[in-house]
PDB file of C-alpha atoms in Angstrom:
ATOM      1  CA  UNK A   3      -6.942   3.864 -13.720  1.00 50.00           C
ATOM      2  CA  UNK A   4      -7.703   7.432 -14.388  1.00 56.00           C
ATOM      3  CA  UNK A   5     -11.326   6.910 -14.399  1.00 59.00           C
ATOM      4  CA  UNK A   6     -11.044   5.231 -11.097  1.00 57.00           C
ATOM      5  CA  UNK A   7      -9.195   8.227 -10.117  1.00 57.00           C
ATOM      6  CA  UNK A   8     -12.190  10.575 -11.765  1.00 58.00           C
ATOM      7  CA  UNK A   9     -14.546   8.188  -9.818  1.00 60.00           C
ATOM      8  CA  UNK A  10     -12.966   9.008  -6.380  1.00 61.00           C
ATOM      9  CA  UNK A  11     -12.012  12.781  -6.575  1.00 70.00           C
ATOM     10  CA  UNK A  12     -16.023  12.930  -7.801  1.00 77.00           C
ATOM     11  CA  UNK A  13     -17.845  12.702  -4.784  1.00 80.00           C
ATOM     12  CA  UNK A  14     -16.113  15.434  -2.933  1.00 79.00           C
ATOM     13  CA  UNK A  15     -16.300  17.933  -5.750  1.00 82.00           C
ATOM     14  CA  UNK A  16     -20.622  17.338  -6.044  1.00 87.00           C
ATOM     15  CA  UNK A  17     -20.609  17.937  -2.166  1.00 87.00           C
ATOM     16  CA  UNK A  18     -18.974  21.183  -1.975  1.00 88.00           C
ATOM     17  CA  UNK A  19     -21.287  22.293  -5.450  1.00 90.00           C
ATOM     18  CA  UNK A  20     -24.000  21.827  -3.534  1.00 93.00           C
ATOM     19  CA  UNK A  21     -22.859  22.939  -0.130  1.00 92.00           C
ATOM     20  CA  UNK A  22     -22.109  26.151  -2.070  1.00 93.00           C
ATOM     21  CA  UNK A  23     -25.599  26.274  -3.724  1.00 93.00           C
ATOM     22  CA  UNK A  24     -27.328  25.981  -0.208  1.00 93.00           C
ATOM     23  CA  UNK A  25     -24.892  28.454   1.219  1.00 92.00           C
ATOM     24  CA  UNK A  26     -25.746  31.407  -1.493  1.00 92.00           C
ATOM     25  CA  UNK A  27     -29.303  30.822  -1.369  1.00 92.00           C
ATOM     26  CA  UNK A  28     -29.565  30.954   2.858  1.00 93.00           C
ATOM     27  CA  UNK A  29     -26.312  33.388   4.067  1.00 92.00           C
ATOM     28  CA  UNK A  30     -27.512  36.788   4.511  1.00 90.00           C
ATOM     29  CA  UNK A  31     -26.798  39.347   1.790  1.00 89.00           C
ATOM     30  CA  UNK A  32     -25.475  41.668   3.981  1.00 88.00           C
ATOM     31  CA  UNK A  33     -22.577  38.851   5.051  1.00 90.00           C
ATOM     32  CA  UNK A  34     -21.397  38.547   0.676  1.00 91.00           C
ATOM     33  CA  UNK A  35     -19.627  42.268   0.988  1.00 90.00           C
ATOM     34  CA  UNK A  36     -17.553  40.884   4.500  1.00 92.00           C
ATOM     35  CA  UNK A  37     -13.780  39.969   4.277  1.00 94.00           C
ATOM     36  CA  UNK A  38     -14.568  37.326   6.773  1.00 94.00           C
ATOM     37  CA  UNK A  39     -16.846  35.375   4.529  1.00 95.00           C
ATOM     38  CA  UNK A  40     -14.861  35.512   1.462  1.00 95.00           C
ATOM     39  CA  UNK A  41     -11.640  33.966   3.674  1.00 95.00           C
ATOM     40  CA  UNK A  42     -14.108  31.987   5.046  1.00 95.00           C
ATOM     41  CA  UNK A  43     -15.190  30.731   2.196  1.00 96.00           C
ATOM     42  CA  UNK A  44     -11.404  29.972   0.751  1.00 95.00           C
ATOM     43  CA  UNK A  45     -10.788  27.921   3.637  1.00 95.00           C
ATOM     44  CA  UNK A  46     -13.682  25.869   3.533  1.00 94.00           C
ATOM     45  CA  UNK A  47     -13.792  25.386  -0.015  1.00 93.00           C
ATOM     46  CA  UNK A  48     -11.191  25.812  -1.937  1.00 93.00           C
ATOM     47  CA  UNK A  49      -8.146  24.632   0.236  1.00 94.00           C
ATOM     48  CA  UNK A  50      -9.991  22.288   1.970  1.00 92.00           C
ATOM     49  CA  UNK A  51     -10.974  20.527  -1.576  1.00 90.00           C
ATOM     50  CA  UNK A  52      -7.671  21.294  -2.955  1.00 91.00           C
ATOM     51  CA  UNK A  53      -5.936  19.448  -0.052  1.00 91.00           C
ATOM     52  CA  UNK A  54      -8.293  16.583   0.167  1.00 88.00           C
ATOM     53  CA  UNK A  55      -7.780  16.043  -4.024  1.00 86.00           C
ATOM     54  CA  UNK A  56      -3.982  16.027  -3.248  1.00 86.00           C
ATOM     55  CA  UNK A  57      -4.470  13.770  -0.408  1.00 84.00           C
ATOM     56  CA  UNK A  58      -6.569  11.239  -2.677  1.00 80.00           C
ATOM     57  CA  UNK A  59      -4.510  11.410  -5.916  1.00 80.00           C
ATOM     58  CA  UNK A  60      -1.204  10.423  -3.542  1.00 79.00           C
ATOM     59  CA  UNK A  61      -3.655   7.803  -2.046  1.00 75.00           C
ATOM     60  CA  UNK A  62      -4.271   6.470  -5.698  1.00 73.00           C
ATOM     61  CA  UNK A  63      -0.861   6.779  -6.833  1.00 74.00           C
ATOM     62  CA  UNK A  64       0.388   4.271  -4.438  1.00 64.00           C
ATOM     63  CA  UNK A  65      -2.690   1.847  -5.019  1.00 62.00           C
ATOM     64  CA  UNK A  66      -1.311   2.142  -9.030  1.00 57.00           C
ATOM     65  CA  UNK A  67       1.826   1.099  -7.703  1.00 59.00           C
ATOM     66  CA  UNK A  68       0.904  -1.770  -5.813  1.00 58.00           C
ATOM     67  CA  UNK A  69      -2.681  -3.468  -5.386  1.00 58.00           C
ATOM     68  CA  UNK A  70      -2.096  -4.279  -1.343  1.00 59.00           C
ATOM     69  CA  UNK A  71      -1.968  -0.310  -0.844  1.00 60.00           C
ATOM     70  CA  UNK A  72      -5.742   0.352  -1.299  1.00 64.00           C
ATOM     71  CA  UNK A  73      -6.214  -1.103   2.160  1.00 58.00           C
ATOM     72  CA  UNK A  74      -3.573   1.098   3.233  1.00 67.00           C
ATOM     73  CA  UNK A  75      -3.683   4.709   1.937  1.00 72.00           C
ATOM     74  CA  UNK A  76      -7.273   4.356   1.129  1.00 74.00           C
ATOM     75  CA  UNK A  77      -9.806   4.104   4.150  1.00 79.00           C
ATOM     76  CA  UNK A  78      -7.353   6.241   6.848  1.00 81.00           C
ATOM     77  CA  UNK A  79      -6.722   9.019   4.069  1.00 83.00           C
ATOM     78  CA  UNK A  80     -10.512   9.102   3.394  1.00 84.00           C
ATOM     79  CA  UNK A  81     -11.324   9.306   7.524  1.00 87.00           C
ATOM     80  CA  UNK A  82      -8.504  12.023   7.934  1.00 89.00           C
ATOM     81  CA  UNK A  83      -9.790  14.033   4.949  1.00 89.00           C
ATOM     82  CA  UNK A  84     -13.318  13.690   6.069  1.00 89.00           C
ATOM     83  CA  UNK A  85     -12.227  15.055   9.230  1.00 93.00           C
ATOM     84  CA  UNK A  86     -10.921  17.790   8.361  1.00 93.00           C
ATOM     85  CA  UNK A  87     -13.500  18.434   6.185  1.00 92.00           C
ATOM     86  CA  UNK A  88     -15.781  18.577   8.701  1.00 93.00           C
ATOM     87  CA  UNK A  89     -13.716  20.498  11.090  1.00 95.00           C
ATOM     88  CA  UNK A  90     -13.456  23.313   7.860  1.00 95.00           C
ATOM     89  CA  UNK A  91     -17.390  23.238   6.897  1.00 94.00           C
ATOM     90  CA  UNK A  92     -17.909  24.217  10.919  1.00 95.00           C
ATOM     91  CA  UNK A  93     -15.543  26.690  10.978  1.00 95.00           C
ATOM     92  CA  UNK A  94     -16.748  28.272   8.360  1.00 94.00           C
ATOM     93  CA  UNK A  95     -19.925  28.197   9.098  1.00 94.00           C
ATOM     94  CA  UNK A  96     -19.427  30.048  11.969  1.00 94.00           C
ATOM     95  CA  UNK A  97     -17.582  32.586  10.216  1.00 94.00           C
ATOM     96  CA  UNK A  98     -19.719  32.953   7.146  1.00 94.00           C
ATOM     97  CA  UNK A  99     -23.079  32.901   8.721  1.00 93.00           C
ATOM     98  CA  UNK A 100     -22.615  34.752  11.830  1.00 92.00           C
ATOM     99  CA  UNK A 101     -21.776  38.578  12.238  1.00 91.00           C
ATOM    100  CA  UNK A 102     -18.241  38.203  12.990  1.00 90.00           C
ATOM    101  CA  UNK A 103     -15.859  41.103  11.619  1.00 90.00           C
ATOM    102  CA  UNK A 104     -12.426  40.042  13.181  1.00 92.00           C
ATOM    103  CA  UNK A 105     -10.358  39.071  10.093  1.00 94.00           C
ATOM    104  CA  UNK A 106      -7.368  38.660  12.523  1.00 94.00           C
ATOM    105  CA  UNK A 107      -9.009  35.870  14.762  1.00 94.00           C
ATOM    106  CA  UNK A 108     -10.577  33.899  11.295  1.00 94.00           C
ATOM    107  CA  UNK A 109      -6.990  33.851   9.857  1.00 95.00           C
ATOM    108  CA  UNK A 110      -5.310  32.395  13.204  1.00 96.00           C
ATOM    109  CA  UNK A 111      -8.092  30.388  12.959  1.00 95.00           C
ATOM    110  CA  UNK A 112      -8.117  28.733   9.872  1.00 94.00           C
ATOM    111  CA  UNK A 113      -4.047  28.539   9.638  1.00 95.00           C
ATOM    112  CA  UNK A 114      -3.976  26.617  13.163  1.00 96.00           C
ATOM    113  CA  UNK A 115      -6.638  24.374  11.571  1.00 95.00           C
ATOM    114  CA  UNK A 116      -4.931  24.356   8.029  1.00 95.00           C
ATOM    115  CA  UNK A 117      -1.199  23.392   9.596  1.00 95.00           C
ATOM    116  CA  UNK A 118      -3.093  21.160  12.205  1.00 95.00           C
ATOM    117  CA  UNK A 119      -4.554  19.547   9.406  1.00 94.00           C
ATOM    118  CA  UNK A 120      -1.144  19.081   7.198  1.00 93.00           C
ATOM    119  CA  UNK A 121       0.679  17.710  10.286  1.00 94.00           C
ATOM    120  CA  UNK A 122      -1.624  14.897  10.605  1.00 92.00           C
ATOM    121  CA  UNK A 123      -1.993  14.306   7.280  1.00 90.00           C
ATOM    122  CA  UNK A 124       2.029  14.339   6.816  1.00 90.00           C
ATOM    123  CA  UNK A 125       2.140  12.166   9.626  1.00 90.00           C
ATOM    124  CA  UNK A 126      -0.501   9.740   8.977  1.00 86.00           C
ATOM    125  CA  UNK A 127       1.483   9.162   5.151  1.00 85.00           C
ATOM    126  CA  UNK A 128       4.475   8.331   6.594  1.00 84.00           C
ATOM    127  CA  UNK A 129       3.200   5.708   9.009  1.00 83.00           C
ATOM    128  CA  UNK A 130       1.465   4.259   5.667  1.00 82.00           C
ATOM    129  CA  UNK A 131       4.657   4.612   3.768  1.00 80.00           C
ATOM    130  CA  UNK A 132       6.834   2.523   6.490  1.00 79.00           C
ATOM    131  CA  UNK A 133       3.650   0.265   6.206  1.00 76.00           C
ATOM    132  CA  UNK A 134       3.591  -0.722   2.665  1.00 75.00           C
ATOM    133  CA  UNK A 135       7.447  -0.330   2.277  1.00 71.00           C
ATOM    134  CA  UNK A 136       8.072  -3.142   4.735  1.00 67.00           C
ATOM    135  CA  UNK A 137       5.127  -4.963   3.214  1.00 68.00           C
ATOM    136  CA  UNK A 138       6.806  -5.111   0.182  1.00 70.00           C
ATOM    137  CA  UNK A 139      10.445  -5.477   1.681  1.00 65.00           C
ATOM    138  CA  UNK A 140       8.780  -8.647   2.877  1.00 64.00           C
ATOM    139  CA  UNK A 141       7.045  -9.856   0.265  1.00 67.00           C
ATOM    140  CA  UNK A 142      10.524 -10.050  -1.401  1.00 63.00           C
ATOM    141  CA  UNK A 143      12.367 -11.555   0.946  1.00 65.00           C
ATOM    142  CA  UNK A 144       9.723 -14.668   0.769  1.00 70.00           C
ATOM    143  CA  UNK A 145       9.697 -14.535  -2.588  1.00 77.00           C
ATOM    144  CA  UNK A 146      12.942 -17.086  -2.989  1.00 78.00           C
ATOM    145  CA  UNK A 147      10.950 -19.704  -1.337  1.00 82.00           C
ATOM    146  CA  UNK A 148       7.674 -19.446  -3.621  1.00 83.00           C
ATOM    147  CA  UNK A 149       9.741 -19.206  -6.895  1.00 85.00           C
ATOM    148  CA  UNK A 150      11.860 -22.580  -5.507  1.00 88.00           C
ATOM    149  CA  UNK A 151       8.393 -25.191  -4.840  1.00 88.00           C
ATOM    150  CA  UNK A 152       6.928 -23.456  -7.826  1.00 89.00           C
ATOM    151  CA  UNK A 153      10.184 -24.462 -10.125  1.00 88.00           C
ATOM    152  CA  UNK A 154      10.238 -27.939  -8.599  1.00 89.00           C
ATOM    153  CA  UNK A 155       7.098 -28.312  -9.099  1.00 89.00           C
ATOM    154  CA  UNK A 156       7.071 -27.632 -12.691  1.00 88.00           C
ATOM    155  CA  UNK A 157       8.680 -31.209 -13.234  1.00 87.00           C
ATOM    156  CA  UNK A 158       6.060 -33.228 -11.405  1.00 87.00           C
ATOM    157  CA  UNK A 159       3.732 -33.783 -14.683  1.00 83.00           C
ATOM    158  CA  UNK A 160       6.674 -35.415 -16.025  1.00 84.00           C
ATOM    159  CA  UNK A 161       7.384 -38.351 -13.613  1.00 82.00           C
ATOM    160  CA  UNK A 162       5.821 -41.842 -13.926  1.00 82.00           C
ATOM    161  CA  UNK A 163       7.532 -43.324 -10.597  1.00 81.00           C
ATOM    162  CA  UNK A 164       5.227 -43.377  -8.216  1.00 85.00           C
ATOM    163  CA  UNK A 165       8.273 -43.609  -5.562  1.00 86.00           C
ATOM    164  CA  UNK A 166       9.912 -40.910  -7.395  1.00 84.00           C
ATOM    165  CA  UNK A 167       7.216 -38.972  -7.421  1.00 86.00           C
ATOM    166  CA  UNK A 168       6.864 -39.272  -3.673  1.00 89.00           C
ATOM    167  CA  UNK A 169      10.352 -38.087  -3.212  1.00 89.00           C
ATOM    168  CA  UNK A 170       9.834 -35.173  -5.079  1.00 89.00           C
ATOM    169  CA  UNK A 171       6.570 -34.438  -2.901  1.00 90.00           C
ATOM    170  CA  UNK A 172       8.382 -34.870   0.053  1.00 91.00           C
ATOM    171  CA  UNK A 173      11.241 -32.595  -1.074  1.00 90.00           C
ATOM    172  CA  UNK A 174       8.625 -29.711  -2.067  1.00 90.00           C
ATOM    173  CA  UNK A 175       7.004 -29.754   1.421  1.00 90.00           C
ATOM    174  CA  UNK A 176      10.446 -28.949   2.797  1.00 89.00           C
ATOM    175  CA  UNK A 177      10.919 -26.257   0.752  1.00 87.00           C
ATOM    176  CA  UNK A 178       7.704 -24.944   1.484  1.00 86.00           C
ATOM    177  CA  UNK A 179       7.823 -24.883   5.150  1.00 84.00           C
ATOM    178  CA  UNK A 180      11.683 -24.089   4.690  1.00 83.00           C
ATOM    179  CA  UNK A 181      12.068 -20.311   6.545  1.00 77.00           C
ATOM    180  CA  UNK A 182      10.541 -17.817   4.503  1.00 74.00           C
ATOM    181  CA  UNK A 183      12.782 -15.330   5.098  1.00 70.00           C
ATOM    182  CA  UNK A 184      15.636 -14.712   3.241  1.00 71.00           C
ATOM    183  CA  UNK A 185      19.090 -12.710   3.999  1.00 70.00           C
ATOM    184  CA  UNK A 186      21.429 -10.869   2.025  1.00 73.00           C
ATOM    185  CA  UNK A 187      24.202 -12.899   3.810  1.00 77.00           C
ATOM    186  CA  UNK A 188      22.183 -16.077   2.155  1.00 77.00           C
ATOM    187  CA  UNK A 189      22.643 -14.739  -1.711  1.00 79.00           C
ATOM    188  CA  UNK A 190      25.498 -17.216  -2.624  1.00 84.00           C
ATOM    189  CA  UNK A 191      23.844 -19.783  -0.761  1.00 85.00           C
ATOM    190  CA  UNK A 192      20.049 -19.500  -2.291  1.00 84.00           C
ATOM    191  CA  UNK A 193      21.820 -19.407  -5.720  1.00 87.00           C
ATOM    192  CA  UNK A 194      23.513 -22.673  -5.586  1.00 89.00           C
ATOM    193  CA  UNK A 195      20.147 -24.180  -4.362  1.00 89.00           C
ATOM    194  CA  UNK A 196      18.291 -22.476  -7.206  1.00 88.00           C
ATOM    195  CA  UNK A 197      20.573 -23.971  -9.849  1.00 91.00           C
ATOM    196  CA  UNK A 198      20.588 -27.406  -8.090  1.00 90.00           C
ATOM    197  CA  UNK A 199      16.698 -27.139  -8.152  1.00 90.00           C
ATOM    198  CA  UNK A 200      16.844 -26.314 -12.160  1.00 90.00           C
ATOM    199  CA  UNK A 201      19.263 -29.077 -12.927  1.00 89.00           C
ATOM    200  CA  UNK A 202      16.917 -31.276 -10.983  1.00 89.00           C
ATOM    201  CA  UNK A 203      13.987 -30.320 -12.908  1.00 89.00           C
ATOM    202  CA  UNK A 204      16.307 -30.435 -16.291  1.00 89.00           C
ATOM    203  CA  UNK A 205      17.436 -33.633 -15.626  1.00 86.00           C
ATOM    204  CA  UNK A 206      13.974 -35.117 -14.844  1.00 86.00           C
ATOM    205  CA  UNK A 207      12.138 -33.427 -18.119  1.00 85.00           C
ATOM    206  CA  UNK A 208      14.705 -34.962 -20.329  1.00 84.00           C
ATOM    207  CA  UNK A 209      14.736 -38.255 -18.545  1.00 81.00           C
ATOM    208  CA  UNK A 210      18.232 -38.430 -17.029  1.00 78.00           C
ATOM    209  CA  UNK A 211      17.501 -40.454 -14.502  1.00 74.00           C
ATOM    210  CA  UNK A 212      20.478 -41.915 -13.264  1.00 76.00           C
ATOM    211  CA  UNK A 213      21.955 -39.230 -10.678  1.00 78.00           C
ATOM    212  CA  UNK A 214      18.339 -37.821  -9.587  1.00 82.00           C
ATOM    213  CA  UNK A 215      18.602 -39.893  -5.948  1.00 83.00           C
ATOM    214  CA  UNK A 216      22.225 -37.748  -5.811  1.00 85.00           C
ATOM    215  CA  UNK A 217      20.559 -34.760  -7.211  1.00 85.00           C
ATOM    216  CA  UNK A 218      18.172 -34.628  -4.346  1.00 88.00           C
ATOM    217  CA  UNK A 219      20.227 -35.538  -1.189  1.00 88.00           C
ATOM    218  CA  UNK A 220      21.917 -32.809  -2.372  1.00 89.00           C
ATOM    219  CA  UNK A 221      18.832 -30.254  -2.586  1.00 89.00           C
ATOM    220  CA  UNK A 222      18.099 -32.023   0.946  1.00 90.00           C
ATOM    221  CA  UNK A 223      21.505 -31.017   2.438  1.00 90.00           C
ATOM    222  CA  UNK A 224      21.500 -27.404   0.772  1.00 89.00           C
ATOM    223  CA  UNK A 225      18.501 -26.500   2.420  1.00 89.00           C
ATOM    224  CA  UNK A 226      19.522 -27.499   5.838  1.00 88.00           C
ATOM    225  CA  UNK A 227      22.275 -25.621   5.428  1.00 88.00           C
ATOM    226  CA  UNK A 228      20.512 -22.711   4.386  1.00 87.00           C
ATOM    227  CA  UNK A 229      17.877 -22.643   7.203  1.00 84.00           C
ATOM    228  CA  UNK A 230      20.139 -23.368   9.630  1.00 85.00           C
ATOM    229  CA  UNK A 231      22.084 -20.298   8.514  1.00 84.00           C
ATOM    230  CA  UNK A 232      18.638 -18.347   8.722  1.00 80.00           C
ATOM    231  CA  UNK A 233      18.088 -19.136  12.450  1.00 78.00           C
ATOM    232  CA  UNK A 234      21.942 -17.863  13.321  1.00 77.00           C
ATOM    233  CA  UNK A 235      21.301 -14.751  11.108  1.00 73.00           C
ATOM    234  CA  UNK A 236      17.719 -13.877  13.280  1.00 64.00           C
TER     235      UNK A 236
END
């Protein structure tokens, strides 16, 4: 992960090296002893690679966190940075290159730009944050019905009855296309199915047969209970 992180901040740092090493060797010597091109420089270097390291590292935080987030934080963060960075290098272009002396007008400037900049970028986080947070609010709430087929399914290697077997099928279809999402309201509810389910599955892998046709009406009716409470809760 950190070298992934090395990886990414990389790039940006080898442009402004050599955005620096064509700027010494073609700005005017006359323009290295101005005020305007050292504050100039600041903003275009500097801050502008400071902010866009910041901006990445957040970017690659969240991608740590969860693997979905890369197509989240990653491409818009990289656009808005490059932006911005874009917006800084003309700026200061401007600035260093030409005879301009007005320190007052580069700092109003560069600070409009600068707080411009932050706003969006502030902005454009929190949108991504609300993204992945309900991506992940929802990936939870789904996750009752994966973990339910999945334990069901566990039992299948185990049966010989073709008819059995059948039944079993038919009764991990419903939970599949059962509503995926859950409710806090269902809690109680999703419990008692979950143990039913593992008793099922207990029952079946030690060969206790006899009460399995009773065992699974009763999965049957606890799951139309349960979506049927899911519709009233929408």
């Amino acid at each position: 992960m950190n070298r992934n992180k090395v990886v990414g901040i990389l790039p940006p740092v080898i442009v402004c090296a050599l955005l620096n090493l064509i700027l010494f060797f073609t700005v005017p010597d006359a323009r290295l002893g101005s005020d305007v091109f050292w504050i100039a420089w600041t903003f275009t270097f500097p801050v502008n690679l400071l902010i866009a390291i910041f901006s990445f590292l957040y970017a690659f935080k969240k991608k740590d966190r969860r693997a979905e987030d890369q197509v989240i934080y990653t491409p818009l963060t990289r656009r808005v940075v490059l932006i911005a960075a874009a917006a800084y290098l003309v700026l200061g272009a401007i600035f260093m290159y030409c005879p301009i002396e007005s320190v007052a007008l580069l700092i109003i400037l560069e600070c409009v730009l600068t707080g411009a900049y932050l706003v969006v970028l502030y902005t454009v986080m929190f949108a991504m944050n609300r993204i992945s947070d309900a991506q992940n609010y929802t990936k939870q709430k789904v996750q009752f019905i994966r973990l339910l087929q999945s334990d069901l399914e566990s039992c299948f290697a185990n049966v010989n009855d073709p008819e059995l077997l059948a039944t079993l099928t038919k009764l991990s279809e419903k939970i599949r296309f059962s509503d995926p999402m859950s409710h806090p309201a269902l809690a109680t509810s999703e419990a008692e199915i979950a143990a039913a389910v593992s008793e099922l599955v207990t029952n079946i892998k030690c060969g206790n047969i006899e009460t399995l046709e009773v065992d699974i009406v009763r999965v049957n009716g606890m799951l139309d209970a349960r979506n049927s409470r899911c519709k009233l809760l929408k």
